[in-house]
């Protein structure tokens, strides 16, 4: 009972109010071998969590005073290993694990926690934790806490840094470390046996793993549209009539490419949801897995949406800077141009005013709605939404942004689209190409909103299955299915 | 003691280091009936929280392997109800509750947790939990966990999704569920008896409940100012002299309306605080409740402020796009205009430069300050502020933004305001209308900053009461009163 | 055992399913003296945390019903002090502490928690907690919970408001309060003896303590560049040839000053990291502390970066508004200007187009990258990054933004820099001055990227020390050192 940290501390001095309260029964003793920054942060956190801590340093006299909290004892490595009741953290670089072999006796039977990271990605060899387990066959090695930064340890676990990935071949020892992580305020995740330690060690080295696919897709789209524009407006005119448009490359062409990319990417956010609905409708059940590519696409929608927002924001800034770039020569040319056009008469001009104002308005509003969407994807904002609010924002506002963007593009095109001059070298302007997918998505969404399809889809999503899937002797499946997992819309 | 999850796990193997540590005593067994997404997420969370879980499916063989965590057992519904020690979750759609009546015996005396949501808003009939309680009179029905999404269950509780609303007619069972929620990392809120279950079931269906009033107010303001502008600049000129200004509607009129709405809304953020102070001063006590409309207004200030920011941001973007819209004809006209005006002489022109630069500067700075305010209303930023910082940002920066916005409007008006040409049809320009409330708020705030009023108000807010309120035989009331509740300024 | 709140609640009714479950063993009784807002919020939180609460009011009959949660009892102050088992909160203004002296008997031997804030900063006298300890020599006074707002108590602890600073001269009592804070979901921080209470009481009054230095530095930079611009472009031309440029002050001069400040501040974010690396390289060890000014500078980098972003954002908005300000006279002048310049010929014009497009593009992209950096400094976004992602964003994207900003400035200068007309009164233009530090930082960074220096630095940061520092008989120091503490890059 002496080490039970959950004894009724607060009820202590009730019986006799004037006597000093009984001595606090302290928590179990945890050992940490190594006295670097991680060791220090871990000690601070363990002490704050009510544990007693013994830090083992190779040379305790060289560790500056005040570096470790008062309630952590600083000893030799041997003493730390000795006095730990059950759990010992190995807070050393893995290349120095071999220096601990002299402590084999002291560490036997104890839980040895490996907190190291991998030195690089995609190494095929043994993981650090596996090597540690080989060096200490009598200890129970558990991998964990490496994804937590020293910073998160010191300041307390925040939302994102709450997860602690844990694995071990000894399930009792793993359970003890899971419990320990929970007591320190983390959310431990059990990843199974020690063979998973390689992945855990590489986790902190991954660079935005969920962004790779969406960024590649967006980049390829950008390349395609930029190349198309380059061909149509710079290269072919130059080859054909020697017209030098190369000065369009840094700004004008970029600003024609960005909105096209933004529009197609935004459509790509909503396309996989439509495909999933169609699959569920045709299959008549939701209990079959989607193909892998669709699963991955569904999980990348948030990233695609943010990349679409980024392109739209750059397009907005570029466009607002357009008037800044009219340098001397061009401005004069334009003025001359204007006077010529002004002679065409007033009716056309009024129409042009409507066109320009409508396309600016729909563009601004579409961008505004997209900004709201981007703001709700901030973790601290999104977390305050309930399920219906989330659906409204992601689906309702999302389709509003898509519709306004399409209108923006259509008003931009206006009557140009039907003039033969818009098709030099038989190539349509880029904004027409960019409209294909978004329009298809809008049409598909409208089609799915037909009452007969909606009601069937709702039934399927609530667990109903068409006859050919239903096993004999069962009623309808009846489980609750919040659609929100993986941000489902 | 066998099921006590708080036994000293970590102190286990201390006595004999080379022996294997004793077997981990596991947590209590929780049952979940239903095997859908919510059931799965709940099981993952419970297992991570140290509980043993038995999931009951109607047909366990049809549930794909690996869907549920390893440490959760998958059985029949009957077995799950049987093996649960005390708490059973009913993770089914409420329309299928009747399929469980065969388990009445197994569920008798146990705590049955209803996690379902309402099918729609404002239904007057029985809540799902009440119906469940009727079906299982021998079980103790507790409502709860429905506001938590499957997503939040799986990934751990975040700030916003931490709350779990709970109610029940059996206070012991409720206490057990409150405790359970706390152990899983949520912040349970006890809402009383089962009669509250209807509200709890509707909570996830509410669509931004705190935004309704502020959005309606802002929308009505927009309609009013837009209508006024339409009348003054489009309709009357057309009726009077056939002038066709209709092309102003999509952009020019909107951009004149938005700043007016932003300004009045920003003033409306600070007006209720002034009214509350005046009420407290005249009443001589802070212990009387404010009228309901004032309470609601006080609680909607953050939303009003964000809507004001939204309008200001749209106004900024619209204004920066103004130069993009000058289509051919107009630009030429303007150029002609300019040359005529340029003849007026240089002194006026210099004054115009000052005017335009000052009104742009004050606008940009006011918008900048408003942006800082908006950023601090992000939950993750606002949470890092202490009380004084919060007051400084909300009150200090807020009034700075209001003052700068008023200056922006005044510089915009400059000498126009005194020219008869600014009053066609005897209607003042919209920016003059929009200035009334903000100026009144600024004057009122200045008045309240008089030392005599400030000191009296501070005394009242610290609990002092004027003689007529004080009961005989009491000293001054002395309780601590942080003004911050409900974001009070 | 009666008061143990951790008894196996959930395992209760397992043995006999049809009997009512046993009565819930409640938590310990906590007393709160005072019935104001803080008392109320604290009571709500304690009840939610599983404690029994007795609130002591001077006049319980005057407290409105429903103000306190149902499970908190409302009694007289004496009764509350009496029934508290061990811990009593003093939720009164410190000026009323003396009214409690009649309760000395009841409070003797108990833990008395002082939750008050200081009345002002830099008071040299006794802290409130010390005065309370003097008034109640037989009680054990603990300072704590004052940094927590009533709001945070009610709604649950969020990221930023999680910390509870605690100090006391009685370590047992302090441990009990630390434990209590932990059970309520806070992260208590032990600051030692009661002499620290003065600092704890002042903590909620500090106004952005970490922002003081960076803001002062940025403001002084602004003053310097603004003054220099004023001298060079307004004052000297006026004195020299009576040229009246004063209308440039509100906007043009500001918009020339802001980018210079933004550029130098951004360089100042990366300079201290370079200095630290150089120090470590020359010292050959990382175990010597940096000088204090460098430590403070390293910890102010985030703030400097955000201020740089603020200046850059204002510069962007000012620039986009430039075309709005061209009032009549000036525009006409410019048009005349243009026609004159247009006569110079076409080749120069094309070069000008390239120049203007490149400087706009690099500016927009640089600002975009800076915006991404600013977004990741939001707590809720930054917390989701792992160590490598954090490094990539802060170091990789940061240097990209710096490089793009330098390019933006160089393209802006282009050939002007070499024309004697750019040096009126022998004063170089402000953008040339602003380039000095950023270019030095870039060169320094490139130099440090040389393989020989990088590998030596990596060794040092992993704990290696050059021979002159190594004590005899030791191998290399081997502790883990995540560089991330204090946001280290």
mmCIF file of C-alpha atoms in Angstrom, chain C residues 176-431:
data_model
loop_
_atom_site.group_PDB
_atom_site.id
_atom_site.type_symbol
_atom_site.label_atom_id
_atom_site.label_comp_id
_atom_site.label_asym_id
_atom_site.label_seq_id
_atom_site.Cartn_x
_atom_site.Cartn_y
_atom_site.Cartn_z
ATOM 1 C CA UNK C 176 -2.128 17.518 -1.665
ATOM 2 C CA UNK C 177 -2.989 20.628 -3.695
ATOM 3 C CA UNK C 178 -0.802 19.472 -6.601
ATOM 4 C CA UNK C 179 -2.709 16.203 -6.570
ATOM 5 C CA UNK C 180 -6.035 17.999 -6.375
ATOM 6 C CA UNK C 181 -5.131 20.192 -9.351
ATOM 7 C CA UNK C 182 -4.125 17.124 -11.327
ATOM 8 C CA UNK C 183 -7.449 15.428 -10.559
ATOM 9 C CA UNK C 184 -9.306 18.476 -11.843
ATOM 10 C CA UNK C 185 -7.454 18.176 -15.131
ATOM 11 C CA UNK C 186 -4.856 20.920 -14.686
ATOM 12 C CA UNK C 187 -1.074 20.697 -14.994
ATOM 13 C CA UNK C 188 0.239 21.945 -11.665
ATOM 14 C CA UNK C 189 3.721 23.433 -11.508
ATOM 15 C CA UNK C 190 5.535 23.434 -8.174
ATOM 16 C CA UNK C 191 7.349 26.742 -7.651
ATOM 17 C CA UNK C 192 8.761 26.016 -4.198
ATOM 18 C CA UNK C 193 8.219 27.884 -0.921
ATOM 19 C CA UNK C 194 5.691 30.576 -0.047
ATOM 20 C CA UNK C 195 8.230 33.279 -0.900
ATOM 21 C CA UNK C 196 7.313 32.602 -4.557
ATOM 22 C CA UNK C 197 3.709 33.580 -3.895
ATOM 23 C CA UNK C 198 4.347 37.226 -4.810
ATOM 24 C CA UNK C 199 5.363 36.216 -8.329
ATOM 25 C CA UNK C 200 2.424 33.832 -8.637
ATOM 26 C CA UNK C 201 0.024 36.567 -7.570
ATOM 27 C CA UNK C 202 1.419 38.932 -10.176
ATOM 28 C CA UNK C 203 1.374 36.365 -13.013
ATOM 29 C CA UNK C 204 -2.197 37.100 -14.133
ATOM 30 C CA UNK C 205 -1.404 40.818 -14.307
ATOM 31 C CA UNK C 206 1.510 40.520 -16.709
ATOM 32 C CA UNK C 207 0.735 41.891 -20.154
ATOM 33 C CA UNK C 208 2.343 39.710 -22.830
ATOM 34 C CA UNK C 209 5.651 39.393 -20.985
ATOM 35 C CA UNK C 210 7.357 37.548 -23.828
ATOM 36 C CA UNK C 211 6.425 40.258 -26.334
ATOM 37 C CA UNK C 212 8.043 43.262 -24.626
ATOM 38 C CA UNK C 213 11.558 42.919 -26.030
ATOM 39 C CA UNK C 214 10.626 41.950 -29.597
ATOM 40 C CA UNK C 215 8.019 44.717 -29.807
ATOM 41 C CA UNK C 216 10.445 47.320 -28.528
ATOM 42 C CA UNK C 217 13.081 46.192 -31.023
ATOM 43 C CA UNK C 218 10.606 46.314 -33.893
ATOM 44 C CA UNK C 219 9.328 49.712 -32.831
ATOM 45 C CA UNK C 220 12.828 51.175 -32.646
ATOM 46 C CA UNK C 221 13.611 49.768 -36.085
ATOM 47 C CA UNK C 222 10.435 51.381 -37.387
ATOM 48 C CA UNK C 223 11.377 54.731 -35.841
ATOM 49 C CA UNK C 224 14.862 54.552 -37.329
ATOM 50 C CA UNK C 225 13.759 53.737 -40.859
ATOM 51 C CA UNK C 226 10.846 56.179 -40.741
ATOM 52 C CA UNK C 227 13.152 58.961 -39.511
ATOM 53 C CA UNK C 228 15.705 58.133 -42.182
ATOM 54 C CA UNK C 229 13.052 58.246 -44.893
ATOM 55 C CA UNK C 230 11.661 61.481 -43.504
ATOM 56 C CA UNK C 231 15.104 63.055 -43.574
ATOM 57 C CA UNK C 232 16.021 61.802 -47.022
ATOM 58 C CA UNK C 233 12.787 62.322 -48.891
ATOM 59 C CA UNK C 234 10.880 65.037 -47.058
ATOM 60 C CA UNK C 235 13.008 67.236 -44.849
ATOM 61 C CA UNK C 236 16.202 67.605 -46.924
ATOM 62 C CA UNK C 237 14.371 68.206 -50.254
ATOM 63 C CA UNK C 238 12.278 70.833 -48.472
ATOM 64 C CA UNK C 239 15.287 72.595 -46.959
ATOM 65 C CA UNK C 240 17.312 72.243 -50.131
ATOM 66 C CA UNK C 241 14.864 73.249 -52.831
ATOM 67 C CA UNK C 242 11.617 73.982 -50.964
ATOM 68 C CA UNK C 243 10.003 70.839 -52.384
ATOM 69 C CA UNK C 244 6.820 70.053 -50.429
ATOM 70 C CA UNK C 245 6.681 66.267 -49.943
ATOM 71 C CA UNK C 246 4.918 66.348 -46.591
ATOM 72 C CA UNK C 247 1.863 64.628 -47.978
ATOM 73 C CA UNK C 248 4.007 61.479 -48.299
ATOM 74 C CA UNK C 249 4.127 61.072 -44.515
ATOM 75 C CA UNK C 250 0.897 59.211 -43.771
ATOM 76 C CA UNK C 251 1.156 56.569 -46.488
ATOM 77 C CA UNK C 252 4.107 56.634 -48.854
ATOM 78 C CA UNK C 253 6.774 56.907 -46.174
ATOM 79 C CA UNK C 254 5.046 54.335 -44.006
ATOM 80 C CA UNK C 255 4.913 51.935 -46.940
ATOM 81 C CA UNK C 256 8.629 52.409 -47.568
ATOM 82 C CA UNK C 257 9.427 51.857 -43.908
ATOM 83 C CA UNK C 258 7.325 48.731 -43.327
ATOM 84 C CA UNK C 259 9.111 46.405 -45.792
ATOM 85 C CA UNK C 260 12.484 47.494 -44.419
ATOM 86 C CA UNK C 261 11.363 46.676 -40.876
ATOM 87 C CA UNK C 262 9.869 43.360 -41.996
ATOM 88 C CA UNK C 263 13.067 42.344 -43.753
ATOM 89 C CA UNK C 264 15.418 43.232 -40.910
ATOM 90 C CA UNK C 265 13.130 41.605 -38.319
ATOM 91 C CA UNK C 266 12.967 38.419 -40.359
ATOM 92 C CA UNK C 267 16.756 38.362 -40.505
ATOM 93 C CA UNK C 268 16.802 38.917 -36.742
ATOM 94 C CA UNK C 269 14.824 35.692 -36.347
ATOM 95 C CA UNK C 270 17.626 33.661 -37.864
ATOM 96 C CA UNK C 271 20.652 35.587 -36.640
ATOM 97 C CA UNK C 272 20.673 34.280 -33.023
ATOM 98 C CA UNK C 273 20.533 30.664 -34.248
ATOM 99 C CA UNK C 274 23.654 31.351 -36.323
ATOM 100 C CA UNK C 275 25.386 33.040 -33.403
ATOM 101 C CA UNK C 276 24.538 30.080 -31.164
ATOM 102 C CA UNK C 277 25.970 27.667 -33.735
ATOM 103 C CA UNK C 278 29.147 29.731 -34.044
ATOM 104 C CA UNK C 279 29.503 29.832 -30.260
ATOM 105 C CA UNK C 280 29.076 26.069 -30.017
ATOM 106 C CA UNK C 281 31.585 25.522 -32.802
ATOM 107 C CA UNK C 282 34.243 27.766 -31.307
ATOM 108 C CA UNK C 283 33.662 26.507 -27.777
ATOM 109 C CA UNK C 284 33.588 22.910 -28.949
ATOM 110 C CA UNK C 285 30.819 21.967 -26.498
ATOM 111 C CA UNK C 286 27.122 22.497 -25.982
ATOM 112 C CA UNK C 287 27.359 22.255 -22.197
ATOM 113 C CA UNK C 288 28.249 25.896 -21.607
ATOM 114 C CA UNK C 289 25.356 28.273 -21.213
ATOM 115 C CA UNK C 290 24.888 30.979 -23.827
ATOM 116 C CA UNK C 291 25.186 34.572 -22.634
ATOM 117 C CA UNK C 292 21.914 35.882 -21.253
ATOM 118 C CA UNK C 293 21.172 38.274 -24.115
ATOM 119 C CA UNK C 294 21.496 35.418 -26.591
ATOM 120 C CA UNK C 295 19.198 33.185 -24.519
ATOM 121 C CA UNK C 296 16.567 35.918 -24.418
ATOM 122 C CA UNK C 297 16.980 36.558 -28.133
ATOM 123 C CA UNK C 298 16.619 32.840 -28.917
ATOM 124 C CA UNK C 299 13.388 32.722 -26.901
ATOM 125 C CA UNK C 300 11.978 35.797 -28.655
ATOM 126 C CA UNK C 301 12.332 34.466 -32.197
ATOM 127 C CA UNK C 302 8.719 33.400 -32.567
ATOM 128 C CA UNK C 303 7.545 36.850 -31.545
ATOM 129 C CA UNK C 304 10.020 38.541 -33.894
ATOM 130 C CA UNK C 305 8.812 36.338 -36.716
ATOM 131 C CA UNK C 306 5.184 37.233 -36.094
ATOM 132 C CA UNK C 307 6.013 40.948 -35.941
ATOM 133 C CA UNK C 308 7.899 40.594 -39.210
ATOM 134 C CA UNK C 309 4.835 38.933 -40.690
ATOM 135 C CA UNK C 310 2.636 41.756 -39.381
ATOM 136 C CA UNK C 311 4.824 44.404 -41.050
ATOM 137 C CA UNK C 312 4.918 42.408 -44.278
ATOM 138 C CA UNK C 313 1.129 42.031 -44.250
ATOM 139 C CA UNK C 314 0.619 45.770 -43.705
ATOM 140 C CA UNK C 315 3.096 46.458 -46.504
ATOM 141 C CA UNK C 316 1.143 44.137 -48.807
ATOM 142 C CA UNK C 317 -2.167 45.829 -48.032
ATOM 143 C CA UNK C 318 -0.694 49.324 -48.313
ATOM 144 C CA UNK C 319 0.821 48.443 -51.685
ATOM 145 C CA UNK C 320 -2.410 47.002 -53.012
ATOM 146 C CA UNK C 321 -4.168 50.210 -51.963
ATOM 147 C CA UNK C 322 -1.640 52.387 -53.779
ATOM 148 C CA UNK C 323 -3.739 52.548 -56.933
ATOM 149 C CA UNK C 324 -6.730 53.681 -54.903
ATOM 150 C CA UNK C 325 -4.957 56.789 -53.699
ATOM 151 C CA UNK C 326 -3.944 58.265 -57.014
ATOM 152 C CA UNK C 327 -6.171 61.261 -56.812
ATOM 153 C CA UNK C 328 -6.981 63.400 -59.773
ATOM 154 C CA UNK C 329 -3.976 65.701 -59.954
ATOM 155 C CA UNK C 330 -1.322 63.099 -59.440
ATOM 156 C CA UNK C 331 -2.794 60.662 -61.887
ATOM 157 C CA UNK C 332 -2.796 63.313 -64.581
ATOM 158 C CA UNK C 333 0.784 64.184 -63.778
ATOM 159 C CA UNK C 334 1.767 60.559 -63.955
ATOM 160 C CA UNK C 335 0.022 60.167 -67.287
ATOM 161 C CA UNK C 336 2.046 63.053 -68.640
ATOM 162 C CA UNK C 337 5.150 61.489 -67.151
ATOM 163 C CA UNK C 338 4.397 58.224 -68.798
ATOM 164 C CA UNK C 339 4.017 59.653 -72.227
ATOM 165 C CA UNK C 340 7.391 61.282 -71.875
ATOM 166 C CA UNK C 341 9.005 58.071 -70.715
ATOM 167 C CA UNK C 342 7.242 56.018 -73.367
ATOM 168 C CA UNK C 343 9.257 57.902 -75.965
ATOM 169 C CA UNK C 344 12.425 56.285 -74.635
ATOM 170 C CA UNK C 345 11.705 53.230 -76.698
ATOM 171 C CA UNK C 346 10.446 49.687 -76.448
ATOM 172 C CA UNK C 347 13.466 47.692 -75.242
ATOM 173 C CA UNK C 348 13.580 49.482 -71.906
ATOM 174 C CA UNK C 349 9.841 48.974 -71.475
ATOM 175 C CA UNK C 350 10.103 45.222 -71.858
ATOM 176 C CA UNK C 351 12.881 45.156 -69.292
ATOM 177 C CA UNK C 352 10.656 47.175 -66.967
ATOM 178 C CA UNK C 353 7.860 44.636 -67.374
ATOM 179 C CA UNK C 354 10.216 41.823 -66.401
ATOM 180 C CA UNK C 355 11.492 43.808 -63.443
ATOM 181 C CA UNK C 356 8.041 44.688 -62.130
ATOM 182 C CA UNK C 357 6.652 41.190 -62.652
ATOM 183 C CA UNK C 358 9.606 39.502 -61.014
ATOM 184 C CA UNK C 359 9.579 41.776 -57.991
ATOM 185 C CA UNK C 360 5.823 41.361 -57.562
ATOM 186 C CA UNK C 361 6.073 37.582 -57.959
ATOM 187 C CA UNK C 362 8.902 37.154 -55.483
ATOM 188 C CA UNK C 363 7.127 39.470 -53.053
ATOM 189 C CA UNK C 364 3.851 37.570 -53.281
ATOM 190 C CA UNK C 365 5.536 34.182 -52.936
ATOM 191 C CA UNK C 366 7.702 35.369 -50.051
ATOM 192 C CA UNK C 367 4.664 36.714 -48.277
ATOM 193 C CA UNK C 368 2.802 33.449 -48.940
ATOM 194 C CA UNK C 369 5.585 31.407 -47.374
ATOM 195 C CA UNK C 370 5.692 33.803 -44.419
ATOM 196 C CA UNK C 371 1.937 33.326 -43.996
ATOM 197 C CA UNK C 372 2.377 29.548 -43.817
ATOM 198 C CA UNK C 373 4.997 30.112 -41.127
ATOM 199 C CA UNK C 374 2.633 32.364 -39.200
ATOM 200 C CA UNK C 375 -0.173 29.806 -39.424
ATOM 201 C CA UNK C 376 2.038 27.068 -37.982
ATOM 202 C CA UNK C 377 2.756 29.281 -34.998
ATOM 203 C CA UNK C 378 -0.889 28.986 -33.998
ATOM 204 C CA UNK C 379 -0.796 26.644 -30.992
ATOM 205 C CA UNK C 380 -3.361 24.228 -32.385
ATOM 206 C CA UNK C 381 -1.518 23.872 -35.691
ATOM 207 C CA UNK C 382 2.018 23.794 -34.328
ATOM 208 C CA UNK C 383 1.079 21.094 -31.844
ATOM 209 C CA UNK C 384 0.198 18.679 -34.634
ATOM 210 C CA UNK C 385 3.673 18.833 -36.157
ATOM 211 C CA UNK C 386 6.321 16.287 -35.328
ATOM 212 C CA UNK C 387 9.903 17.285 -34.774
ATOM 213 C CA UNK C 388 10.996 16.992 -38.379
ATOM 214 C CA UNK C 389 7.970 18.852 -39.700
ATOM 215 C CA UNK C 390 8.571 21.626 -37.183
ATOM 216 C CA UNK C 391 12.205 21.935 -38.282
ATOM 217 C CA UNK C 392 11.249 21.893 -41.935
ATOM 218 C CA UNK C 393 8.664 24.631 -41.469
ATOM 219 C CA UNK C 394 10.678 26.880 -39.189
ATOM 220 C CA UNK C 395 14.064 26.505 -40.785
ATOM 221 C CA UNK C 396 13.363 25.449 -44.372
ATOM 222 C CA UNK C 397 10.353 27.644 -45.063
ATOM 223 C CA UNK C 398 11.838 30.457 -42.978
ATOM 224 C CA UNK C 399 14.995 30.691 -45.074
ATOM 225 C CA UNK C 400 12.883 30.376 -48.224
ATOM 226 C CA UNK C 401 10.851 33.398 -47.102
ATOM 227 C CA UNK C 402 14.028 35.310 -46.314
ATOM 228 C CA UNK C 403 15.538 34.510 -49.704
ATOM 229 C CA UNK C 404 12.373 35.468 -51.578
ATOM 230 C CA UNK C 405 12.127 38.721 -49.620
ATOM 231 C CA UNK C 406 15.715 39.590 -50.474
ATOM 232 C CA UNK C 407 15.005 38.829 -54.141
ATOM 233 C CA UNK C 408 11.884 40.997 -53.957
ATOM 234 C CA UNK C 409 14.006 43.881 -52.684
ATOM 235 C CA UNK C 410 16.773 43.343 -55.225
ATOM 236 C CA UNK C 411 14.334 43.236 -58.151
ATOM 237 C CA UNK C 412 12.731 46.373 -56.764
ATOM 238 C CA UNK C 413 16.112 48.089 -56.725
ATOM 239 C CA UNK C 414 17.256 46.646 -60.065
ATOM 240 C CA UNK C 415 19.341 49.225 -61.861
ATOM 241 C CA UNK C 416 18.261 52.183 -59.707
ATOM 242 C CA UNK C 417 20.869 51.191 -57.170
ATOM 243 C CA UNK C 418 23.661 52.188 -59.539
ATOM 244 C CA UNK C 419 22.266 55.495 -60.647
ATOM 245 C CA UNK C 420 23.678 58.567 -58.901
ATOM 246 C CA UNK C 421 20.117 59.942 -58.719
ATOM 247 C CA UNK C 422 19.353 57.267 -56.120
ATOM 248 C CA UNK C 423 21.765 58.949 -53.716
ATOM 249 C CA UNK C 424 20.440 62.447 -53.058
ATOM 250 C CA UNK C 425 22.444 64.119 -50.302
ATOM 251 C CA UNK C 426 24.703 61.043 -50.491
ATOM 252 C CA UNK C 427 22.085 59.023 -48.594
ATOM 253 C CA UNK C 428 21.458 55.531 -50.014
ATOM 254 C CA UNK C 429 17.809 54.449 -50.412
ATOM 255 C CA UNK C 430 16.314 52.711 -47.401
ATOM 256 C CA UNK C 431 15.970 49.335 -49.106
#
